[in-house]
XYZ file of C-alpha atoms in Angstrom:
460
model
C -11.637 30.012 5.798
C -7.870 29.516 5.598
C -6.090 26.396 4.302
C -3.578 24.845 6.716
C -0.831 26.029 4.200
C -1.902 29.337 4.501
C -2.101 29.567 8.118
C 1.156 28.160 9.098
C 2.784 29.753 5.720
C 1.762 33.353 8.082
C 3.429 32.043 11.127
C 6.929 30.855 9.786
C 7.120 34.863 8.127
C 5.864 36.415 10.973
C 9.108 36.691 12.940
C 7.574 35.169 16.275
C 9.713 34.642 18.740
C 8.846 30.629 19.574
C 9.469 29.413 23.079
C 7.945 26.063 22.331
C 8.646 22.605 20.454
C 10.129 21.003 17.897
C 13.974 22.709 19.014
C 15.226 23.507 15.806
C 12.432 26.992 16.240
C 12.030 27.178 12.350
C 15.311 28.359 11.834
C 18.007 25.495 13.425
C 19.018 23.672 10.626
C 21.648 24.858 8.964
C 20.175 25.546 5.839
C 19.812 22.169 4.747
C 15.937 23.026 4.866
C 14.586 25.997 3.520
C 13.489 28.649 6.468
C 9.686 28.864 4.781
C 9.812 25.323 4.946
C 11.207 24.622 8.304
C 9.355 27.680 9.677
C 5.755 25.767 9.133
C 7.016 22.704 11.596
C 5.195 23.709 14.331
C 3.218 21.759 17.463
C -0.219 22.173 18.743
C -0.895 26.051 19.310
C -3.843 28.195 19.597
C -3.699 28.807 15.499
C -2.482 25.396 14.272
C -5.312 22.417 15.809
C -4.647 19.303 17.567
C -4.538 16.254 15.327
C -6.401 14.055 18.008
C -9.094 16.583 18.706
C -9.412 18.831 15.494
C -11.883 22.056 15.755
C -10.524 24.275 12.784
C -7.705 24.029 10.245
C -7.209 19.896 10.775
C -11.167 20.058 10.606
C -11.522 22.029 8.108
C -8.834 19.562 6.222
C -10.318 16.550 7.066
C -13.472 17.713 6.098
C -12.343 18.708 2.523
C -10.632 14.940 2.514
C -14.132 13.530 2.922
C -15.832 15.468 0.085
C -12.942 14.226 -1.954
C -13.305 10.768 -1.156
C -16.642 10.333 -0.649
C -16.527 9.225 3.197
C -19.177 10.060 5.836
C -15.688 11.073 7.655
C -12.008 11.540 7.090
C -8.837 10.749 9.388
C -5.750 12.295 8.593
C -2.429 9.714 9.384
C 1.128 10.739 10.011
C 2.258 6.941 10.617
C 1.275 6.114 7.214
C -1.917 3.607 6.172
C -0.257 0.908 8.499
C -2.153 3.034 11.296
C -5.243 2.955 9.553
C -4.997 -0.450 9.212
C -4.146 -1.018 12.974
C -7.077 1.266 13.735
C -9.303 -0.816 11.913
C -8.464 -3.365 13.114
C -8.216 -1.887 16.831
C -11.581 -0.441 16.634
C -13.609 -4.425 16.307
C -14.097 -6.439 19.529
C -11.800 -8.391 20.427
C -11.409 -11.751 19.049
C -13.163 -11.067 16.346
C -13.183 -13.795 13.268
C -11.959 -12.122 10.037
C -11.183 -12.997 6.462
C -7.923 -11.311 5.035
C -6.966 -11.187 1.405
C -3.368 -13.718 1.673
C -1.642 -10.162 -0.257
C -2.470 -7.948 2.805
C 0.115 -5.796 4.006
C 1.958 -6.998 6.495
C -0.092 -4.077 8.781
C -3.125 -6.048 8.679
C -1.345 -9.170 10.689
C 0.221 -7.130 12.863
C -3.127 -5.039 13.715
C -4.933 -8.283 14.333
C -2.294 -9.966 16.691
C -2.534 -6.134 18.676
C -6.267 -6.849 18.966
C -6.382 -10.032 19.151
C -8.469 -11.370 16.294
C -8.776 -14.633 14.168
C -7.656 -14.694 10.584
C -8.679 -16.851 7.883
C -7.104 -16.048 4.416
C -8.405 -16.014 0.834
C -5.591 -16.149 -1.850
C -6.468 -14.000 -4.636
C -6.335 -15.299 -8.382
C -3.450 -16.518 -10.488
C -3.418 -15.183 -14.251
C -1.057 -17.974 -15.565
C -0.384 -16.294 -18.941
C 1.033 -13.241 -18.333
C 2.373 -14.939 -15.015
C 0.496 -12.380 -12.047
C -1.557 -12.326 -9.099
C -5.127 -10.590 -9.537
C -7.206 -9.723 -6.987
C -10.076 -11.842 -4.213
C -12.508 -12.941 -6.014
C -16.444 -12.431 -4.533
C -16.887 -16.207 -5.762
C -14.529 -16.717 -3.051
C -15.705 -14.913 -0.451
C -19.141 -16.263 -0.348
C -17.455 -19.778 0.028
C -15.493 -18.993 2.575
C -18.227 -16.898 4.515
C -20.934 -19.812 3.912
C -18.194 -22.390 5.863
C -18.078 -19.674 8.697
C -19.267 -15.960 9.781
C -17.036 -13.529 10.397
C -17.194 -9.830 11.829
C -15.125 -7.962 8.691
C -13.298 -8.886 5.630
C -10.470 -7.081 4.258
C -9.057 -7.175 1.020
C -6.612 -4.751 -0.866
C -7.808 -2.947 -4.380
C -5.791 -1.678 -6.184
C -2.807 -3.656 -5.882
C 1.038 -3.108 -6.234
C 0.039 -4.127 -9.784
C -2.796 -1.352 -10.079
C -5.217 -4.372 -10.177
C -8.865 -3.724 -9.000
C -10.900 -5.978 -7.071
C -14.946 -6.209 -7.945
C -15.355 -3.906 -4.728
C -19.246 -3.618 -5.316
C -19.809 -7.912 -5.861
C -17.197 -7.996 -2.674
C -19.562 -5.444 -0.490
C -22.711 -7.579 -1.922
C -21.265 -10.610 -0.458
C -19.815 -9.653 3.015
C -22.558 -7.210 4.177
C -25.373 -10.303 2.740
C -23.426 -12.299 5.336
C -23.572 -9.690 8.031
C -19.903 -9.223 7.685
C -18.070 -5.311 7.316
C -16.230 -4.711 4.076
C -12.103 -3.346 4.986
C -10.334 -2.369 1.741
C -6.901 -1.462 1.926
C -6.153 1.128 -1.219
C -3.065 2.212 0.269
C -2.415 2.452 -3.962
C -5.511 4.262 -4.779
C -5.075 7.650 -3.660
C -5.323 9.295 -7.385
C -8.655 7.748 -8.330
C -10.469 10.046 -7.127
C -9.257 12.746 -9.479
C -9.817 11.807 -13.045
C -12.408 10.227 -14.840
C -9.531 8.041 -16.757
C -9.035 6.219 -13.255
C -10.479 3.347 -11.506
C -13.783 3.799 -9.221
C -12.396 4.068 -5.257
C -13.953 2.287 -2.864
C -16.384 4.884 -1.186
C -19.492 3.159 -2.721
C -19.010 0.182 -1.259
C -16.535 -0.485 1.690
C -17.222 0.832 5.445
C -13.539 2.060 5.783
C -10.715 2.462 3.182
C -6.890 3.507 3.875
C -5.116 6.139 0.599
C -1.462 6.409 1.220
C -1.421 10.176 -0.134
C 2.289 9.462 -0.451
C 2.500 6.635 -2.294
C 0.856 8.419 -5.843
C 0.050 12.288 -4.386
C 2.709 14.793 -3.678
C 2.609 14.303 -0.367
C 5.745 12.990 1.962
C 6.377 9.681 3.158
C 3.846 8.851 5.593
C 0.888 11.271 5.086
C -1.636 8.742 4.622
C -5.803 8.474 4.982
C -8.176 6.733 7.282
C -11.478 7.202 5.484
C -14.616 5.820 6.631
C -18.655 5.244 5.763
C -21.476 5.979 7.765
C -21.621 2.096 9.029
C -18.774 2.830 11.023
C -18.774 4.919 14.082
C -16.298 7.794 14.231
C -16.290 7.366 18.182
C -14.161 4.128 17.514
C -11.671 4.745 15.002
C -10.814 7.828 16.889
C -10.122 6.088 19.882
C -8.440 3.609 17.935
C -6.386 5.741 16.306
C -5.111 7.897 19.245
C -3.692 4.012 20.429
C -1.625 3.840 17.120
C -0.586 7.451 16.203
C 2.008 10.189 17.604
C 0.942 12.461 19.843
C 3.209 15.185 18.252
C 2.409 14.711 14.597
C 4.513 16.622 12.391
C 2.870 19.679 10.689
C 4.988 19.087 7.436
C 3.182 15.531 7.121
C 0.072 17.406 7.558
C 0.845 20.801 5.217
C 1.788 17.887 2.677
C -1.696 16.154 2.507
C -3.331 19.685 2.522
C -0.854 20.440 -0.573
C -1.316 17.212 -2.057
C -5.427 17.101 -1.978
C -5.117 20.549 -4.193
C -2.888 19.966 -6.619
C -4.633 16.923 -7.538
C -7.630 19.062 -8.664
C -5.968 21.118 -10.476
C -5.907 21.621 -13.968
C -6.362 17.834 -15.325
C -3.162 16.562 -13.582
C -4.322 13.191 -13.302
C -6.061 12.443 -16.790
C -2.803 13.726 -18.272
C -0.497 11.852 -16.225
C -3.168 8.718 -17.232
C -2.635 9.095 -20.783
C 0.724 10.274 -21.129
C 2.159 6.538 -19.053
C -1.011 4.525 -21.714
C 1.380 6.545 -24.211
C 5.042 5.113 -22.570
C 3.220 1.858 -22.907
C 2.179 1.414 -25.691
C 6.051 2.944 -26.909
C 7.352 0.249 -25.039
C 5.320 -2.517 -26.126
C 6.367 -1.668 -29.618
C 10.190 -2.676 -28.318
C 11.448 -6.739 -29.286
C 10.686 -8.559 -26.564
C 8.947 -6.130 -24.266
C 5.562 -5.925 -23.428
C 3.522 -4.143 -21.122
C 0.883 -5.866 -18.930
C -2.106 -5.480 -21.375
C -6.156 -4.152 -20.445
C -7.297 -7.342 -21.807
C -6.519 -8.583 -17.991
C -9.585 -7.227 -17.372
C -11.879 -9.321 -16.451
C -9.795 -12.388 -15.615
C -8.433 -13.190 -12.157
C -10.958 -11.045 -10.698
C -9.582 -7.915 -12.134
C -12.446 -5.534 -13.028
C -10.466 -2.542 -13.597
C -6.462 -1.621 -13.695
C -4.713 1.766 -12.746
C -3.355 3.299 -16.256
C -1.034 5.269 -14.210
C 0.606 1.815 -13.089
C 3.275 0.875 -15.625
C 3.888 -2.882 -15.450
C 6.572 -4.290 -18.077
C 7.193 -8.190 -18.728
C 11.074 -8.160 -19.566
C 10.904 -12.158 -19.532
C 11.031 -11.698 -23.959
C 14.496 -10.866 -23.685
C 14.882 -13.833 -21.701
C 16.110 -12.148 -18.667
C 14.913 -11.422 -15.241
C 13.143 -8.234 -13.961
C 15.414 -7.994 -10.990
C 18.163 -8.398 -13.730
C 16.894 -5.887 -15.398
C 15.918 -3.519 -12.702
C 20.050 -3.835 -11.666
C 20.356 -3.035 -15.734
C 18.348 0.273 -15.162
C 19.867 1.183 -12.190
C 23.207 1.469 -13.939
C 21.656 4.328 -16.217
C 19.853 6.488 -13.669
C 16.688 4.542 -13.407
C 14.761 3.323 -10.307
C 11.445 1.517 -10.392
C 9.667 0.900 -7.749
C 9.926 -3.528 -7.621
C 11.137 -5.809 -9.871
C 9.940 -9.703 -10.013
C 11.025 -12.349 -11.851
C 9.080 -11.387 -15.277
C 8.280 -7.908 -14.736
C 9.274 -4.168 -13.140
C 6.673 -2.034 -11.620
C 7.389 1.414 -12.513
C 4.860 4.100 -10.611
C 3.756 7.290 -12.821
C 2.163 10.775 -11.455
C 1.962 14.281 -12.359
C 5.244 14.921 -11.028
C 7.172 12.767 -13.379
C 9.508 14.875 -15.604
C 8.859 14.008 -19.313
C 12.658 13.667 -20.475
C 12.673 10.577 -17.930
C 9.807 8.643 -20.340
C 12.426 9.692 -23.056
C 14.859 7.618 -20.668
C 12.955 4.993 -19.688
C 12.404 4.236 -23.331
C 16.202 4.481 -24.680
C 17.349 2.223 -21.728
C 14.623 -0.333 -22.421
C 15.635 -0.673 -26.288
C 19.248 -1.125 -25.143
C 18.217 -3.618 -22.699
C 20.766 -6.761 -23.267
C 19.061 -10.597 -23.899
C 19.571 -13.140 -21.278
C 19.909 -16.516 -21.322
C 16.526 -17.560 -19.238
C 15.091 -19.769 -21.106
C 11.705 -20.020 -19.089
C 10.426 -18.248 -15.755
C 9.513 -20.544 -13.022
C 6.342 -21.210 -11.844
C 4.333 -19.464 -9.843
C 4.682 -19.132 -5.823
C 3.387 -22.876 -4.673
C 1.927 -21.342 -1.541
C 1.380 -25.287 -0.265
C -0.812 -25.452 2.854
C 0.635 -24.405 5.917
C -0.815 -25.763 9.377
C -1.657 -23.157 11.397
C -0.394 -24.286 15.320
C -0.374 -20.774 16.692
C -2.667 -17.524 16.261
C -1.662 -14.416 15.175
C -1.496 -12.874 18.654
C 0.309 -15.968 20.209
C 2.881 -15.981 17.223
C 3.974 -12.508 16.893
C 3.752 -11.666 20.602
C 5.031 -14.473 21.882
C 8.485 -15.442 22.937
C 10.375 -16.006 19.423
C 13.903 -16.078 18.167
C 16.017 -15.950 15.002
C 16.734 -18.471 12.985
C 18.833 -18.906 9.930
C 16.341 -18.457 6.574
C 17.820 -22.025 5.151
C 17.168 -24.183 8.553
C 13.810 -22.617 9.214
C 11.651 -25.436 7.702
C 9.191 -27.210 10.111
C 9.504 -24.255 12.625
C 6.520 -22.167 13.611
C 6.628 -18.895 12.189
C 6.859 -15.411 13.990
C 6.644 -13.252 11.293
C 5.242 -13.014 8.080
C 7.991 -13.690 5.204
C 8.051 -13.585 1.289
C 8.584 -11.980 -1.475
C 7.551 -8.319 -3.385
C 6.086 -8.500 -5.754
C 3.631 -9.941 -5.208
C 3.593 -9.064 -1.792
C 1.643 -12.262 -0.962
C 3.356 -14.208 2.257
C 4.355 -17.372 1.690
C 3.666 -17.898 5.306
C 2.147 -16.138 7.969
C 2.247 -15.666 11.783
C 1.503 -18.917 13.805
C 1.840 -21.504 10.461
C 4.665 -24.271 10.142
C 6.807 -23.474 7.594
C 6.546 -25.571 4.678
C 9.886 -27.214 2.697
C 8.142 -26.636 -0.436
C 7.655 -22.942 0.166
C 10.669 -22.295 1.907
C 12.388 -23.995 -1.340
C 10.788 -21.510 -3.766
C 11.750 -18.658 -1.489
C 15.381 -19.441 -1.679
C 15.451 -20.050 -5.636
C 13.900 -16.560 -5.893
C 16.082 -15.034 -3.369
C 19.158 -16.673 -5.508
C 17.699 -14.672 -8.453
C 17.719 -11.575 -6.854
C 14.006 -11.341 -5.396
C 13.527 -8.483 -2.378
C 12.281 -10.315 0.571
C 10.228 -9.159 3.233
C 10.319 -10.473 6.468
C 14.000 -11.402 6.432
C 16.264 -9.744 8.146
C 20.433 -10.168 8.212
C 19.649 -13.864 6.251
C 17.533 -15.120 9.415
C 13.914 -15.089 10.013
C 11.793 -14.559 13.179
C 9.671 -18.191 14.324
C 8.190 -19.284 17.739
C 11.054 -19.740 20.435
């Protein structure tokens, strides 16, 4: 049976004459596309299979996902793993009590408000020396889910930092409490395909997200809704057609067929693995570098960590990362995030080798600061939650300057990558102390989420 590559690859050279959607008719763009590229953007026709009802090529495609993957079933996503997350969500009764992992993605809040659902939150574990977040903790879990039941849990393994979560002492814990196990691995997309990778969730969760883009060579937005056979198909479906396009675009798609089999080809993965434990351990042998060690293992919760995830602690030549990431920038060099200690730098097959050689001769160079110490790590003090989720970020709200929004009742969830973790959330008060630590960080050049033109979104 044909691939979807193959099949639309025969359309765009067949010369057809198309009298139907998207306008540009595979040949409209001036060039700035290639025509066999272009040519394979096609809609729903008798020969290319309807993303909400798939019988043949999207079938065939999902199918292959799930043998990948090991899921009873595979959902392919063209508005990223945020869908999958909403669809998730979407797909539990209403009102449903959950537990969230405080470093979900902002997708998860917004996909409970949409349905309507209660969170509780579980912050995950502080690693004090080498100043990071780990993951949720099972230990955790159990206490929270012996205070109160709750319909699902969702935490996210791997994280930003390629840190795993104990997904099997997790699944233990929430199905032993009747609960369903959610894990978003939005960063876990590779595992799969080496041996030198972390163990993906399939054993053990009921329904997983991959962001094929994020690590594969897929484009931005082809993502994966995977799920086990706890789950009924019926429901995310349904879910999904709530959250998802109804004219997906067929280069999203070709890019996840593309991406699913070059990752099986020839080793990719187990060389990418050891060629960025290589980079590391070059870079590590720099003054006053280091890169985040496999020692972490087993503290914090951490039971495994993505060698393909290149995490460097600049804070030896007493600077910043986000000074340093600036420092990089000036040569040619983008990372993914910087924090105050460290940059996150993501490595795949596709990496050209001559930018390691970069990476490396821009590192040695890389001037001393004068930081004497970082600070501490986010306070996250208490906030009272007045408001749910739904009545928060659906409500009436307004915008408010980020320096006079203390005491106000948040509409949005705000704070800072990495780690990623809110310092508050939909519906909570917003505290002075945390609203304090936001502002130092944002002086020192942390990215914010959440914040938009200097002013935030809270309860009108």
């Amino acid at each position: 049976m044909q691939r979807l590559q193959e099949i639309l690859g025969e359309y765009a050279q067949s010369g057809a004459a198309r009298f139907h959607m998207p306008g540009h008719k595979g040949r409209g763009m001036g060039g700035f596309f290639s025509d066999e590229l272009i040519g394979c953007d096609v809609t729903e026709l008798s020969f290319s299979d309807d993303l909400h009802a798939p019988e043949a090529a999207l079938l065939r495609l999902q199918q292959s996902c799930a043998t990948i993957y090991g899921a009873s079933h595979s959902f392919l996503l063209v508005n990223g793993s945020t869908s999958g997350l909403h669809a998730m969500m979407l797909s539990l009764p209403e009102g449903s009590e959950l537990i969230v992992g405080r470093d979900s993605h902002r997708a998860v809040f917004a996909g409970a408000a949409l349905a309507g659902h209660k969170c509780r939150y579980l912050l995950p574990e502080y690693e004090p020396l080498h100043g990071v977040w780990g993951v949720v903790t099972a230990k955790s879990l159990k206490k929270a889910l012996e205070a109160a039941p709750a319909k699902a849990v969702l935490v996210t393994s791997p994280t930003y930092y390629g840190f795993c979560a104990d997904l099997k002492a997790l699944s233990e814990v929430a199905h032993s409490y009747g609960a369903l196990l959610f894990v978003d691995a939005a960063h876990g997309a590779h595992f799969p395909f080496s041996a030198s990778l972390p163990e993906g969730p399939a054993p053990y969760a009921d329904a997983w997200v991959v962001s094929a883009h994020k690590t594969l060579n897929a484009l931005g937005q082809a993502a994966l809704l995977h799920i086990n056979s706890t789950m009924k198909e019926f429901a995310l479906s349904r879910a999904l057609s709530l959250v998802q396009t109804s004219s997906p675009s067929y280069l999203l798609l070709l890019s996840l067929d593309w991406a699913c089999y070059t990752a099986r080809l020839n080793n990719v993965w187990t060389k990418a693995a050891s060629a960025c434990e290589a980079l590391a351990e070059d870079i590590s042998a720099l003054a006053g570098l280091k890169t985040l060690p496999r020692s972490l293992i087993g503290t914090a919760g951490i039971i495994d960590i993505d060698k393909t995830r290149l995490v460097i602690d600049v804070s030896g030549r007493s600077t910043t990362g986000y000074a340093a990431k600036l420092y990089l920038e000036a040569h040619n060099i983008f990372v993914e995030m910087a924090g105050e200690r460290h940059l996150v730098c993501i490595c795949t097959p596709s990496d050209d080798p001559g930018w390691y050689k970069m990476l490396l001769e821009s590192l040695s160079a890389l001037p001393n600061g004068s930081i004497l110490r970082a600070s501490n790590p986010e306070p996250f003090s208490v906030n009272e939650q007045i408001l749910s989720l739904r009545e928060a970020m659906l409500g009436k709200a307004e915008m408010c300057p980020l320096s006079d929004c203390s005491g106000r009742i948040a509409a949005q969830a705000v704070g800072i990558y990495p780690p990623g973790i809110p310092l508050w959330v939909p519906g909570e008060c917003i505290h002075h102390e945390n609203l304090a630590y936001l502002l130092e960080q944002q002086a020192k050049g942390a990215s914010l989420f959440g914040v938009n033109k200097g002013s935030v979104a809270v309860v009108g």
